[in-house]
Tab-separated table of C-alpha atoms in Angstrom:
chain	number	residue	atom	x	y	z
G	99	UNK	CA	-65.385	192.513	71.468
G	100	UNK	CA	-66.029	195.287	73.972
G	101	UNK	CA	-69.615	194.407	75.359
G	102	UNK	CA	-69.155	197.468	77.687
G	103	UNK	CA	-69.686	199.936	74.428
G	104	UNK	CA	-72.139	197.437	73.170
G	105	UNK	CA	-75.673	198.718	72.715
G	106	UNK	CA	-78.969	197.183	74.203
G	107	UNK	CA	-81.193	196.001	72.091
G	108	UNK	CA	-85.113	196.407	72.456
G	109	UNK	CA	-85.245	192.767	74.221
G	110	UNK	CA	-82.206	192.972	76.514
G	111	UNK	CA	-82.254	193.829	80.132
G	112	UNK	CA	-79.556	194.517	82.516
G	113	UNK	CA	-79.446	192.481	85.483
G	114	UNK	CA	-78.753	194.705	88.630
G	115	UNK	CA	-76.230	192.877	91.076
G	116	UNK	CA	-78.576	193.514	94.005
G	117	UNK	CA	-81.190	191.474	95.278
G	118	UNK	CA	-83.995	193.560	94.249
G	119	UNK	CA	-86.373	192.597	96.947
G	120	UNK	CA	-83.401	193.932	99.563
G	121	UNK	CA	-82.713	197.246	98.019
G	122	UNK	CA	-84.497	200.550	98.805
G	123	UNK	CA	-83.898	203.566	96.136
G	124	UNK	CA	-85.418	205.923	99.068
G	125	UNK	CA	-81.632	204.755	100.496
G	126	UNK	CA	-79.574	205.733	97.881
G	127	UNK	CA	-81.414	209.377	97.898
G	128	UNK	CA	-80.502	209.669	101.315
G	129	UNK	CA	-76.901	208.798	100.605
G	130	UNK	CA	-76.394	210.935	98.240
G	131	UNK	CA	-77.857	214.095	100.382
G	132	UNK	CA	-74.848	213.116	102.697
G	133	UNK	CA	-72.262	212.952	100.242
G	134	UNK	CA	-73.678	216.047	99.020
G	135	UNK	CA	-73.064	217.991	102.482
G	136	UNK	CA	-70.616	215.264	104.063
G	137	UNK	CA	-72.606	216.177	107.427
G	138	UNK	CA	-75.311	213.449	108.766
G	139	UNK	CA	-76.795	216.264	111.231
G	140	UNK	CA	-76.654	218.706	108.038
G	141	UNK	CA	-78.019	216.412	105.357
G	142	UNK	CA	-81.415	215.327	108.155
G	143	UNK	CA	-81.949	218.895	108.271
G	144	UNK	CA	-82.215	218.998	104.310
G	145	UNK	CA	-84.047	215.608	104.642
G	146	UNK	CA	-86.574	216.937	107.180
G	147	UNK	CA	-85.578	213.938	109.336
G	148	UNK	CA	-83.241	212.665	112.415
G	149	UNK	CA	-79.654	212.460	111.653
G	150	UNK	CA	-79.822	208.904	112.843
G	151	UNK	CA	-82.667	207.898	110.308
G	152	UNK	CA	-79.559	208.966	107.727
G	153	UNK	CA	-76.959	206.786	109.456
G	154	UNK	CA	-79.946	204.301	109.286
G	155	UNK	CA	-80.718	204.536	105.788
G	156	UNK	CA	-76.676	204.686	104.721
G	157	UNK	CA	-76.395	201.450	106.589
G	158	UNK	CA	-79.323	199.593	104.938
G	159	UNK	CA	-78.379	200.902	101.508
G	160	UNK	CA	-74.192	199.311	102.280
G	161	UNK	CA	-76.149	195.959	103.533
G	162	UNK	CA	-77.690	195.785	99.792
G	163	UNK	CA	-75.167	196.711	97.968
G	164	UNK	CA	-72.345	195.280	100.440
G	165	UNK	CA	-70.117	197.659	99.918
G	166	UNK	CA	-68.872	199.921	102.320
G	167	UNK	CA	-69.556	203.380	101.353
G	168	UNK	CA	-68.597	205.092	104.587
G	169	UNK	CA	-65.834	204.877	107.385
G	170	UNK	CA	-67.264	205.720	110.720
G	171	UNK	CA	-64.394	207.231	112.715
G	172	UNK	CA	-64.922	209.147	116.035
G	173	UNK	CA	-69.026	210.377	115.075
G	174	UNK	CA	-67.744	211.274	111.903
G	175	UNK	CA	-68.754	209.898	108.760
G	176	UNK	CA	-66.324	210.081	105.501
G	177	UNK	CA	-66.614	208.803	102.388
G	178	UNK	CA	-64.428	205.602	101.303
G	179	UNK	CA	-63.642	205.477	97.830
G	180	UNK	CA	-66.303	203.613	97.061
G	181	UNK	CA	-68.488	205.618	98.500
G	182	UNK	CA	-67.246	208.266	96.557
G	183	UNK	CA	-67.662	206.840	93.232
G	184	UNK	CA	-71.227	205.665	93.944
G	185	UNK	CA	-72.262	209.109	95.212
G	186	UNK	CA	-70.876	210.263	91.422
G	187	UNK	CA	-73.065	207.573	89.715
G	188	UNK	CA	-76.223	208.456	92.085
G	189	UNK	CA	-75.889	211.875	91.739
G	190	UNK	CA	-76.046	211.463	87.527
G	191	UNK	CA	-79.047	209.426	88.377
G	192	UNK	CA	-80.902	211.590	90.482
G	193	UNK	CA	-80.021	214.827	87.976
G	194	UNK	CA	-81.749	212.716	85.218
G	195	UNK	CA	-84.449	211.715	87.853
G	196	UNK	CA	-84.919	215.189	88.443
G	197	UNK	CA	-85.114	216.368	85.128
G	198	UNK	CA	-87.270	213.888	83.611
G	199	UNK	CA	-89.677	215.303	86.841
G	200	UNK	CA	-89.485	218.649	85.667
G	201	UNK	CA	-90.471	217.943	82.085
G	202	UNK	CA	-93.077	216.008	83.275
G	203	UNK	CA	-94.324	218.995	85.289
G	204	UNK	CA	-94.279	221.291	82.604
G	205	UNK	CA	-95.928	219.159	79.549
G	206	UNK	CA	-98.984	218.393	81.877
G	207	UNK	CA	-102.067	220.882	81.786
G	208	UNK	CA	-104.040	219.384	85.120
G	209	UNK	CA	-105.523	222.085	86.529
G	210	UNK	CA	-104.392	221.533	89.886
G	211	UNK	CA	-101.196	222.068	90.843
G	212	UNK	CA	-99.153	221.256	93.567
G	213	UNK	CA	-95.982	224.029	94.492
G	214	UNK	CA	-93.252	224.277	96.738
G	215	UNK	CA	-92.046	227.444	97.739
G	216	UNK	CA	-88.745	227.782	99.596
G	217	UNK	CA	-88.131	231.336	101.167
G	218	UNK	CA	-86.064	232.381	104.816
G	219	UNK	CA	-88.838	232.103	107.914
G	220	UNK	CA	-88.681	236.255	108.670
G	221	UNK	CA	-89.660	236.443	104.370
G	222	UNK	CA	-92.342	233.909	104.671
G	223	UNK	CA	-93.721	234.757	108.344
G	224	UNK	CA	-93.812	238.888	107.052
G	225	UNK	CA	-94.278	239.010	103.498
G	226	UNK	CA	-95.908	235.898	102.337
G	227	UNK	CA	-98.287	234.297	105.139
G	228	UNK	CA	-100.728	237.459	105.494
G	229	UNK	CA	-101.582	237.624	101.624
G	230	UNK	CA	-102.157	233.369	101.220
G	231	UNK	CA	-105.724	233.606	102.050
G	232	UNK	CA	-106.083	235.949	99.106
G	233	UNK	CA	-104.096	233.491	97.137
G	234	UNK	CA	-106.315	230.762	97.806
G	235	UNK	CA	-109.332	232.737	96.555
G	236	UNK	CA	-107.742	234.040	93.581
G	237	UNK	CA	-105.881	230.262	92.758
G	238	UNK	CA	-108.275	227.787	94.512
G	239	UNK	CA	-106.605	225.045	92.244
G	240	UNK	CA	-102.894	226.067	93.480
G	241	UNK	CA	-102.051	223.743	96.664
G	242	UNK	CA	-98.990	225.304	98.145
G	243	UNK	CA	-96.017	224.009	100.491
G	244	UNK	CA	-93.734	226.183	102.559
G	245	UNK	CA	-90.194	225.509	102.728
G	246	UNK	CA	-88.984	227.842	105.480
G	247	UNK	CA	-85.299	227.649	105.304
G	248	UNK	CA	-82.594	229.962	105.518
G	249	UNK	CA	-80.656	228.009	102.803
G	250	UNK	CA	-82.585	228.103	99.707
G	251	UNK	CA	-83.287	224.863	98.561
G	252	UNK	CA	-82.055	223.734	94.845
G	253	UNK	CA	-84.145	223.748	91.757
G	254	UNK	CA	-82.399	221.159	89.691
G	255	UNK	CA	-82.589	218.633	92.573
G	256	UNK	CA	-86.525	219.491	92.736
G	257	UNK	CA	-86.326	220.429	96.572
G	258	UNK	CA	-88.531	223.351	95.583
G	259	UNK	CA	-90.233	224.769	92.405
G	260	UNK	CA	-89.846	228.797	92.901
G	261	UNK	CA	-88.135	230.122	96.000
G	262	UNK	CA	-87.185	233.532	97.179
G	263	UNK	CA	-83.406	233.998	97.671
G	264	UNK	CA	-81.499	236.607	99.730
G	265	UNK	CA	-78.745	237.316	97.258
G	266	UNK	CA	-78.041	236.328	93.225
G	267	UNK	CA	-77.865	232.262	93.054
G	268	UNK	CA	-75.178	230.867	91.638
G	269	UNK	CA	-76.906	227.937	90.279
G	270	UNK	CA	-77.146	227.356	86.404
G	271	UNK	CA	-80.716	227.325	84.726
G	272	UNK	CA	-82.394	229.133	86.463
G	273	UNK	CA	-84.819	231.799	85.442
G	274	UNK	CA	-84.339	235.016	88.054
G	275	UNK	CA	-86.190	238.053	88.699
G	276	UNK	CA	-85.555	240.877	91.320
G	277	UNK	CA	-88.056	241.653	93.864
G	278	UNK	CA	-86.915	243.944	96.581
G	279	UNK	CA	-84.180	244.892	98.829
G	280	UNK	CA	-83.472	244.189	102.348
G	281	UNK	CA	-82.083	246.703	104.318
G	282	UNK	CA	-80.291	246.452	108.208
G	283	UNK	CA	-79.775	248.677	111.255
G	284	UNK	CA	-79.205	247.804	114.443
G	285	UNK	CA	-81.795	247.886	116.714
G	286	UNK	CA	-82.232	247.636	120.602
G	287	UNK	CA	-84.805	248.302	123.493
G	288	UNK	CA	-84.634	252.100	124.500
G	289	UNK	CA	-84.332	250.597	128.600
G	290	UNK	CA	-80.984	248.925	127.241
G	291	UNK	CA	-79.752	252.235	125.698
G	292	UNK	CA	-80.016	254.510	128.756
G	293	UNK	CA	-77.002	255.530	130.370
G	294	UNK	CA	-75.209	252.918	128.925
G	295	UNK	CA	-72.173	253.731	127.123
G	296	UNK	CA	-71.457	252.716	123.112
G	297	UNK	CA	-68.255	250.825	124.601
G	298	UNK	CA	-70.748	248.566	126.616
G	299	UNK	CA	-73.034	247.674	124.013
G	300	UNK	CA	-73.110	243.740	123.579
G	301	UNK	CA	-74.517	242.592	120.495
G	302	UNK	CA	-77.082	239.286	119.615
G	303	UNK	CA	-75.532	237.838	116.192
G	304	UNK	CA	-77.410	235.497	113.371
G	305	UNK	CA	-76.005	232.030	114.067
G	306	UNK	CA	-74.692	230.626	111.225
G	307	UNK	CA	-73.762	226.774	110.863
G	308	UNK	CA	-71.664	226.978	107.525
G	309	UNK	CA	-70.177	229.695	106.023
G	310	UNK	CA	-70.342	233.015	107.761
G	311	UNK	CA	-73.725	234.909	106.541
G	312	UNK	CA	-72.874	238.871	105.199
G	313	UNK	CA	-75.130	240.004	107.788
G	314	UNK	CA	-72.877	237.933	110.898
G	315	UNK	CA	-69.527	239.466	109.470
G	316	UNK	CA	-71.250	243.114	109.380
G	317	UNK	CA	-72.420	242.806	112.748
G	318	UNK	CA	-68.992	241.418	113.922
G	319	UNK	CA	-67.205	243.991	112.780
G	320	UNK	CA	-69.277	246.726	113.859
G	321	UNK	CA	-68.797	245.054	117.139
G	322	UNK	CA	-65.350	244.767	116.888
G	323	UNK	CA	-63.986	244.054	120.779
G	324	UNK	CA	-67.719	244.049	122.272
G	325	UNK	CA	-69.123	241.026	122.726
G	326	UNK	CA	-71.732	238.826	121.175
G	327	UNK	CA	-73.777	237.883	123.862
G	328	UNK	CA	-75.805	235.572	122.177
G	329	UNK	CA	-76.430	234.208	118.594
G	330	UNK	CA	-79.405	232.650	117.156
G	331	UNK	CA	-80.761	232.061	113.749
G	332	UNK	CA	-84.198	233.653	113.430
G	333	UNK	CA	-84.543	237.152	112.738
G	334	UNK	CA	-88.335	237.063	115.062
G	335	UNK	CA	-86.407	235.703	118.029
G	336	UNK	CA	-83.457	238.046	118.334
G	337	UNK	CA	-86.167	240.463	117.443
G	338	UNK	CA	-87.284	239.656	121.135
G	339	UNK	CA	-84.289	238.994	122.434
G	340	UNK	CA	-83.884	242.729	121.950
G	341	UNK	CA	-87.198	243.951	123.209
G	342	UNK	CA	-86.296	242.282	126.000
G	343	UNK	CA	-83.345	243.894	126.552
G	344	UNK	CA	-80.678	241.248	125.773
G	345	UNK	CA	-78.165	243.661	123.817
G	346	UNK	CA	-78.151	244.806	120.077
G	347	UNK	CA	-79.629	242.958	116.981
G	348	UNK	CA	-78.741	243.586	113.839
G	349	UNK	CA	-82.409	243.022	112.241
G	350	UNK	CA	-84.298	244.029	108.584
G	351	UNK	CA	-85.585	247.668	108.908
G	352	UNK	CA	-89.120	246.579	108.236
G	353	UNK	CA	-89.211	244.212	111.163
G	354	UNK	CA	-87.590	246.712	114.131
G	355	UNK	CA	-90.126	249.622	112.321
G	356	UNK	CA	-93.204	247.279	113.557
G	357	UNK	CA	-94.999	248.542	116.720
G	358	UNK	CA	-92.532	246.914	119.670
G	359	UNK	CA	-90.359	249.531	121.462
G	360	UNK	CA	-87.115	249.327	119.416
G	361	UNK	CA	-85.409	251.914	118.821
G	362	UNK	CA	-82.457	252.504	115.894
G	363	UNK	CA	-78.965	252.396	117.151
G	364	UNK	CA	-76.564	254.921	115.123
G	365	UNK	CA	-72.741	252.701	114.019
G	366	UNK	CA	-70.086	253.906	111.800
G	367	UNK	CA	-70.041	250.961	109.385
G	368	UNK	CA	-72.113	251.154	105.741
G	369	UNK	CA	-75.194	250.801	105.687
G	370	UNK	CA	-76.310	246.710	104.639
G	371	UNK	CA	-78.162	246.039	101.990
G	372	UNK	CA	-79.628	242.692	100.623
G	373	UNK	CA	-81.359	241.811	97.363
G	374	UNK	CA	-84.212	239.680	96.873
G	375	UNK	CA	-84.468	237.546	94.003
G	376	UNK	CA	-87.491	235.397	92.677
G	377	UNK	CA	-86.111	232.268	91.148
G	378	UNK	CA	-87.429	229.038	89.066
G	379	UNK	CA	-85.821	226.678	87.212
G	380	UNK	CA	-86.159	227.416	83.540
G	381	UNK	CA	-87.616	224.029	82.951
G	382	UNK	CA	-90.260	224.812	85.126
G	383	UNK	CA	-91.494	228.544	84.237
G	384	UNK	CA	-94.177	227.208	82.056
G	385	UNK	CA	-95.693	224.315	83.981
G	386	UNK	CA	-98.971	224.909	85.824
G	387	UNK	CA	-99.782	226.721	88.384
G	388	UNK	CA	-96.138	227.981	88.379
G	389	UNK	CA	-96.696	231.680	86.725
G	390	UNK	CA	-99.834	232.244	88.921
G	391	UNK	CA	-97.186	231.547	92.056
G	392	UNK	CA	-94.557	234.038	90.627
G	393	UNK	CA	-96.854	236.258	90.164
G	394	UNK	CA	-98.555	236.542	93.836
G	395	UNK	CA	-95.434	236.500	95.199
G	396	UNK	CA	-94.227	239.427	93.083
G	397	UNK	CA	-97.753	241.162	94.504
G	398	UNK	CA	-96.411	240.401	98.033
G	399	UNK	CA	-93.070	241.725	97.925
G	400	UNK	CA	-94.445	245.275	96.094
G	401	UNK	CA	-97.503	245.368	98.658
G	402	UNK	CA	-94.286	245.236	101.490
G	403	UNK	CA	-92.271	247.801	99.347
G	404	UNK	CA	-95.423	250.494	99.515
């Protein structure tokens, strides 16, 4: 008899080869956010921690389990086989973790509700922060967190309940609406300008750790031979960088167009555009709270758009 294909009854149990006592789950989800990204500096940013509290964690959870799930070679971590096949299993287990959460979420009516919006830092800092005090009159019971991150965090992994995303996401289930449009120039300080020739401009680029944002490879080939003098990721610092006089940023109109002495700089490539999209997961459209969030956001992006 196959007892692998065997159903449980209601009275059996399945003993778990760990020693209970020895074995943290809070490991396992920090595993599986490196096998996610395969980067321990990369997953601690999406952790909100120190890269060596991962290696920490992934070293406590191979001590419970004793198996070794990584091979540590040069600073870099990669997965062993193992490893691999127990990312697969936690990953299944997190997904139904996740949406069991998320059903939770929706079927309960408390009146207070707590959200977590994930948005990029210039979005939050410029369209969101100066309207939350009318939020909090309007939705007293609404208790809100602020994920400001230029990587939008992921709905089906619960890292955030609505978030605003600079582009269409590509993830499945998810309920999207859009809300605006970005739209670049290239700004500078009118001091840097003078006298200076279009062949010495120099250039201050987004600073991108993965792939190459559209924004970065617009800029860079505007700038074609020129040079980028410096990269960085906010928008608000290369803002200054500018005003200062520290070359050319290529920055959202509605930022440069604030009071601040920069002045438009004229290039031959397309105009950029960027769309802003309001997303939720589907499972989570209804659950409280959640529409009175959509909502004031939508409010804040057509206040900006006035």
């Amino acid at each position: 008899m196959d007892v692998s294909s065997t159903p449980l009854t209601a009275t059996q149990t399945v003993d778990f080869p760990v020693d209970s006592t020895q074995f943290d789950w809070e490991n396992l989800r920090y595993f599986i956010a490196f096998a996610r990204i395969r980067s321990l500096a990369a997953a601690a940013r999406s952790l909100n921690v120190e890269h060596a509290t991962v290696s920490r964690r992934i070293a406590a959870l191979e001590t419970a389990l004793k198996i070794r799930l990584v091979d540590r070679r040069s600073h870099r971590y990669e997965l062993t086989e193992n490893g691999e096949r127990i990312a697969q299993l936690g990953n299944r287990m997190q997904e139904t973790a996740c949406a069991l959460s998320r059903a939770v979420c929706a079927i309960r009516t408390d009146k207070v509700a707590d959200i977590t919006l994930s948005a990029p830092p210039h979005l939050t800092t410029h369209f969101i922060a100066p309207h939350l005090g009318r939020l909090r009159e309007q939705c007293p019971d609404v208790n809100v967190r602020i994920l400001s991150n230029p990587r939008m965090a992921s709905m089906a992994r619960r890292e955030a309940d609505i978030a605003i995303s600079v582009g269409r996401p590509t993830e499945t289930d998810l309920v999207v609406r859009k809300i605006g449009t970005l739209d670049f120039g290239f700004f500078a300080a009118p001091s840097y300008l003078q006298d200076r020739a279009a062949s010495a401009y120099e250039f201050i680029a987004h600073d991108d750790e993965q792939e190459p944002s559209p924004q970065r490879i617009w800029l860079e080939n505007a700038a074609g031979q020129r040079p980028v003098v410096l990269r960085v990721k906010s928008f608000d610092v290369q803002a200054e960088a500018a005003r200062a006089g520290a070359g050319i940023a290529l920055l959202p109109v509605f930022m440069a167009d604030a009071p601040g002495g920069l002045q438009r700089v004229p290039v031959e490539e397309q105009p950029l555009h960027a769309e802003l999209w309001l997303v939720v997961h589907r499972d989570m459209r209804t659950a409280p709270g959640i529409r009175a969030m959509m909502d004031f956001v939508i409010h804040c992006f057509a206040q900006q758009h006035r």
